[in-house]
Short mmCIF file of C-alpha atoms in Angstrom, two decimals:
data_model
loop_
_atom_site.label_atom_id
_atom_site.label_comp_id
_atom_site.label_asym_id
_atom_site.label_seq_id
_atom_site.Cartn_x
_atom_site.Cartn_y
_atom_site.Cartn_z
CA MET A 1 43.40 -5.98 -13.41
CA ARG A 2 40.75 -5.47 -16.08
CA ILE A 3 38.60 -8.60 -16.01
CA VAL A 4 35.83 -10.18 -18.10
CA ILE A 5 33.61 -12.78 -16.44
CA ALA A 6 31.69 -15.39 -18.47
CA GLU A 7 29.40 -17.41 -16.21
CA ASP A 8 25.81 -18.49 -16.84
CA SER A 9 24.88 -18.66 -13.15
CA THR A 10 23.57 -15.20 -12.25
CA ILE A 11 24.42 -15.54 -8.57
CA LEU A 12 27.97 -16.72 -9.18
CA ARG A 13 28.54 -14.17 -11.94
CA GLN A 14 27.41 -11.27 -9.76
CA GLY A 15 29.20 -12.66 -6.73
CA LEU A 16 32.50 -12.86 -8.59
CA ALA A 17 32.03 -9.36 -9.97
CA GLU A 18 31.36 -7.90 -6.51
CA LEU A 19 34.27 -9.80 -4.95
CA LEU A 20 36.74 -8.68 -7.60
CA THR A 21 35.50 -5.08 -7.52
CA PHE A 22 35.80 -5.05 -3.72
CA ARG A 23 39.41 -6.25 -4.08
CA GLY A 24 40.19 -3.30 -6.35
CA HIS A 25 39.89 -4.87 -9.80
CA ASP A 26 37.91 -3.53 -12.75
CA VAL A 27 35.25 -5.94 -14.03
CA VAL A 28 34.73 -4.52 -17.51
CA ALA A 29 32.06 -7.08 -18.51
CA ALA A 30 30.10 -9.92 -16.90
CA VAL A 31 28.29 -12.08 -19.45
CA LYS A 32 26.36 -15.34 -19.51
CA ASP A 33 27.21 -17.06 -22.81
CA ALA A 34 30.10 -17.79 -25.14
CA ASP A 35 29.09 -15.35 -27.90
CA ALA A 36 28.91 -12.50 -25.41
CA LEU A 37 32.30 -13.56 -24.02
CA ARG A 38 33.98 -13.28 -27.39
CA ALA A 39 32.39 -9.89 -28.03
CA ALA A 40 33.39 -8.60 -24.58
CA VAL A 41 37.02 -9.68 -24.96
CA GLU A 42 37.27 -8.12 -28.41
CA ASP A 43 35.69 -4.88 -27.19
CA HIS A 44 37.48 -4.46 -23.84
CA THR A 45 40.83 -6.30 -24.25
CA PRO A 46 40.91 -7.41 -20.59
CA ASP A 47 44.01 -8.49 -18.69
CA VAL A 48 42.33 -11.84 -18.01
CA SER A 49 38.96 -13.52 -18.54
CA ILE A 50 37.28 -15.90 -16.10
CA VAL A 51 35.37 -18.48 -18.14
CA ASP A 52 32.92 -21.19 -17.16
CA ILE A 53 33.01 -24.25 -19.43
CA ARG A 54 29.35 -25.23 -19.64
CA MET A 55 27.21 -22.37 -20.87
CA PRO A 56 24.12 -21.88 -23.07
CA PRO A 57 22.73 -23.08 -25.33
CA THR A 58 23.72 -26.75 -24.78
CA HIS A 59 25.59 -26.39 -21.47
CA THR A 60 28.35 -28.75 -22.61
CA ASP A 61 31.62 -27.09 -23.66
CA GLU A 62 30.71 -23.73 -25.20
CA GLY A 63 32.92 -21.74 -22.84
CA LEU A 64 35.97 -23.88 -23.43
CA ARG A 65 35.60 -23.81 -27.21
CA ALA A 66 35.17 -20.03 -27.09
CA ALA A 67 38.35 -19.79 -25.03
CA ILE A 68 40.26 -21.82 -27.63
CA ALA A 69 38.94 -19.58 -30.41
CA LEU A 70 39.93 -16.43 -28.51
CA ARG A 71 43.45 -17.73 -27.90
CA ARG A 72 43.76 -18.51 -31.60
CA GLU A 73 42.41 -15.15 -32.76
CA LEU A 74 44.01 -12.99 -30.04
CA PRO A 75 47.43 -14.42 -29.12
CA GLY A 76 48.29 -13.62 -25.52
CA CYS A 77 44.63 -13.50 -24.46
CA ALA A 78 44.74 -14.69 -20.82
CA ILE A 79 42.05 -17.18 -19.83
CA LEU A 80 41.22 -18.74 -16.46
CA LEU A 81 38.74 -21.59 -16.80
CA PHE A 82 36.64 -21.87 -13.65
CA SER A 83 34.34 -24.87 -13.67
CA GLN A 84 32.88 -27.78 -11.74
CA TYR A 85 34.00 -30.18 -14.46
CA VAL A 86 37.19 -31.45 -16.04
CA GLU A 87 36.79 -31.47 -19.82
CA THR A 88 39.85 -33.26 -21.18
CA LYS A 89 39.04 -33.28 -24.90
CA TYR A 90 39.33 -29.54 -25.53
CA ALA A 91 41.37 -28.57 -22.46
CA ALA A 92 44.39 -30.28 -23.99
CA GLN A 93 43.97 -28.09 -27.08
CA LEU A 94 43.85 -24.96 -24.93
CA LEU A 95 47.14 -25.90 -23.27
CA ALA A 96 48.85 -27.19 -26.40
CA ASP A 97 50.36 -23.89 -27.57
CA ARG A 98 52.42 -23.64 -24.34
CA ALA A 99 52.18 -19.85 -24.56
CA GLY A 100 51.14 -19.42 -20.93
CA GLY A 101 48.48 -17.08 -19.66
CA VAL A 102 46.02 -19.90 -19.10
CA GLY A 103 44.57 -21.56 -16.02
CA TYR A 104 42.04 -24.21 -15.07
CA LEU A 105 40.57 -24.29 -11.55
CA LEU A 106 37.72 -26.38 -10.18
CA LYS A 107 35.08 -24.42 -8.29
CA ASP A 108 34.62 -27.00 -5.55
CA ARG A 109 38.36 -27.17 -4.83
CA VAL A 110 39.13 -23.47 -4.30
CA ALA A 111 39.34 -23.25 -0.53
CA GLU A 112 40.54 -19.64 -0.10
CA VAL A 113 39.66 -16.42 -1.91
CA SER A 114 43.33 -15.47 -1.72
CA ASP A 115 44.28 -18.62 -3.66
CA PHE A 116 41.80 -17.76 -6.41
CA LEU A 117 43.03 -14.17 -6.67
CA ASP A 118 46.65 -15.35 -6.74
CA ALA A 119 45.86 -17.77 -9.58
CA LEU A 120 44.05 -15.02 -11.48
CA ARG A 121 47.04 -12.69 -11.12
CA ARG A 122 49.49 -15.37 -12.22
CA VAL A 123 47.45 -16.17 -15.33
CA SER A 124 47.27 -12.47 -16.14
CA ASP A 125 51.07 -12.36 -15.84
CA GLY A 126 51.44 -15.12 -18.43
CA GLU A 127 51.81 -18.17 -16.18
CA THR A 128 49.98 -21.49 -16.44
CA VAL A 129 47.95 -22.45 -13.36
CA LEU A 130 46.27 -25.85 -13.14
CA ASP A 131 44.37 -27.60 -10.38
CA PRO A 132 46.14 -30.91 -9.52
CA GLU A 133 42.94 -32.82 -10.29
CA VAL A 134 42.86 -31.30 -13.77
CA VAL A 135 46.48 -32.34 -14.31
CA SER A 136 45.70 -35.89 -13.15
CA GLN A 137 42.74 -36.31 -15.48
CA LEU A 138 44.52 -34.75 -18.45
CA PHE A 139 47.45 -37.13 -17.88
CA SER A 140 45.11 -40.13 -17.69
CA ALA A 141 43.34 -39.07 -20.88
CA THR A 142 46.69 -38.66 -22.65
CA ARG A 143 47.78 -42.13 -21.61
CA ARG A 144 44.51 -43.62 -22.90
CA THR A 145 44.90 -41.83 -26.23
CA ASP A 146 48.53 -42.92 -26.49
CA ALA A 147 47.45 -46.52 -25.95
CA LEU A 148 45.42 -46.37 -29.16
CA GLY A 149 48.07 -44.32 -30.94
CA GLY A 150 49.87 -47.48 -32.06
CA LEU A 151 46.89 -48.79 -33.99
CA THR A 152 46.78 -48.42 -37.75
CA PRO A 153 43.79 -46.66 -39.33
CA ARG A 154 42.40 -50.05 -40.40
CA GLU A 155 42.83 -51.47 -36.89
CA ARG A 156 41.00 -48.47 -35.45
CA GLU A 157 38.22 -49.07 -37.95
CA VAL A 158 37.97 -52.72 -36.92
CA LEU A 159 37.98 -51.76 -33.23
CA GLY A 160 35.26 -49.19 -33.86
CA LEU A 161 33.06 -51.86 -35.42
CA MET A 162 33.79 -54.15 -32.48
CA ALA A 163 32.54 -51.35 -30.22
CA GLU A 164 29.29 -51.36 -32.22
CA GLY A 165 28.87 -55.02 -31.26
CA ARG A 166 29.78 -56.46 -34.68
CA SER A 167 31.11 -60.01 -34.91
CA ASN A 168 34.25 -60.80 -36.92
CA SER A 169 32.03 -62.13 -39.68
CA ALA A 170 29.98 -58.93 -39.74
CA ILE A 171 33.15 -56.82 -39.73
CA ALA A 172 34.52 -58.82 -42.67
CA THR A 173 31.34 -58.17 -44.64
CA LYS A 174 31.29 -54.48 -43.75
CA LEU A 175 34.93 -53.88 -44.73
CA PHE A 176 35.03 -56.34 -47.67
CA LEU A 177 37.71 -58.42 -45.96
CA SER A 178 38.15 -62.13 -45.49
CA PRO A 179 37.32 -63.54 -42.01
CA GLY A 180 40.97 -64.53 -41.71
CA SER A 181 42.12 -60.95 -42.30
CA VAL A 182 39.73 -59.65 -39.66
CA GLU A 183 41.03 -62.24 -37.20
CA LYS A 184 44.59 -61.03 -37.85
CA TYR A 185 43.56 -57.43 -37.26
CA VAL A 186 41.80 -58.36 -34.02
CA THR A 187 44.83 -60.31 -32.81
CA SER A 188 47.08 -57.37 -33.65
CA ILE A 189 44.78 -55.00 -31.75
CA PHE A 190 44.93 -57.23 -28.67
CA GLY A 191 48.72 -57.28 -28.86
CA LYS A 192 49.13 -53.53 -29.25
CA LEU A 193 46.74 -52.87 -26.36
CA GLY A 194 48.65 -55.31 -24.16
CA LEU A 195 45.71 -57.67 -23.75
CA SER A 196 47.19 -61.12 -23.23
CA PRO A 197 45.05 -64.29 -23.37
CA SER A 198 43.35 -64.94 -20.03
CA ASP A 199 40.76 -67.40 -18.76
CA GLY A 200 39.24 -64.72 -16.54
CA ASP A 201 39.01 -61.79 -18.97
CA ASN A 202 37.21 -61.22 -22.26
CA ARG A 203 39.83 -59.47 -24.41
CA ARG A 204 37.22 -58.28 -26.90
CA VAL A 205 35.27 -56.47 -24.19
CA LEU A 206 38.45 -55.00 -22.68
CA ALA A 207 39.57 -53.72 -26.08
CA VAL A 208 36.19 -52.04 -26.65
CA LEU A 209 36.37 -50.43 -23.21
CA ARG A 210 39.79 -48.99 -24.08
CA TYR A 211 38.32 -47.62 -27.31
CA LEU A 212 35.35 -46.02 -25.56
CA ASP A 213 37.61 -44.60 -22.84
CA SER A 214 39.75 -42.82 -25.43
#
């Protein structure tokens, strides 16, 4: 396979390159940031790219966003995300096209070199390969998002102001609503989130936690 590696850790980048070369593959480029990744894929058209998620300059999600852009610009571009972290926000976008040729493995959970090479080959062949922990967290994130999916735009706005610590009176002033209208929105939010009245729980706090979790 012709392979591009995008990894900001010099030791890991060189280690992967040497391992893959030793196993008979052609590492056509090994780069350390997202911009260089995009240039390398466009120049070399590899069979598959191994991409870390957190790379310079902010070390947050540059690699993942570059992978999404490459898949959009170069349909069929095979990508194997290889990271210590599960990033649910953009990972769902990467998988949404259902075109295959994408994988997501966690560095700490790859026990055998043979497993990694098998996953890389399968992604290159157009399959989708996901670590079970990635699947679990993506599923949990989807369920949290779905829980808020039933809220109207106005209810989401009210819940957002609740998350800022605003009282019903302050929310009414901010949104030019009557206190009674705000109370109805809050009650509706509790109902849609399945938060029944309870002596032991503060529904307002629980609703805000659901909002922040989403």
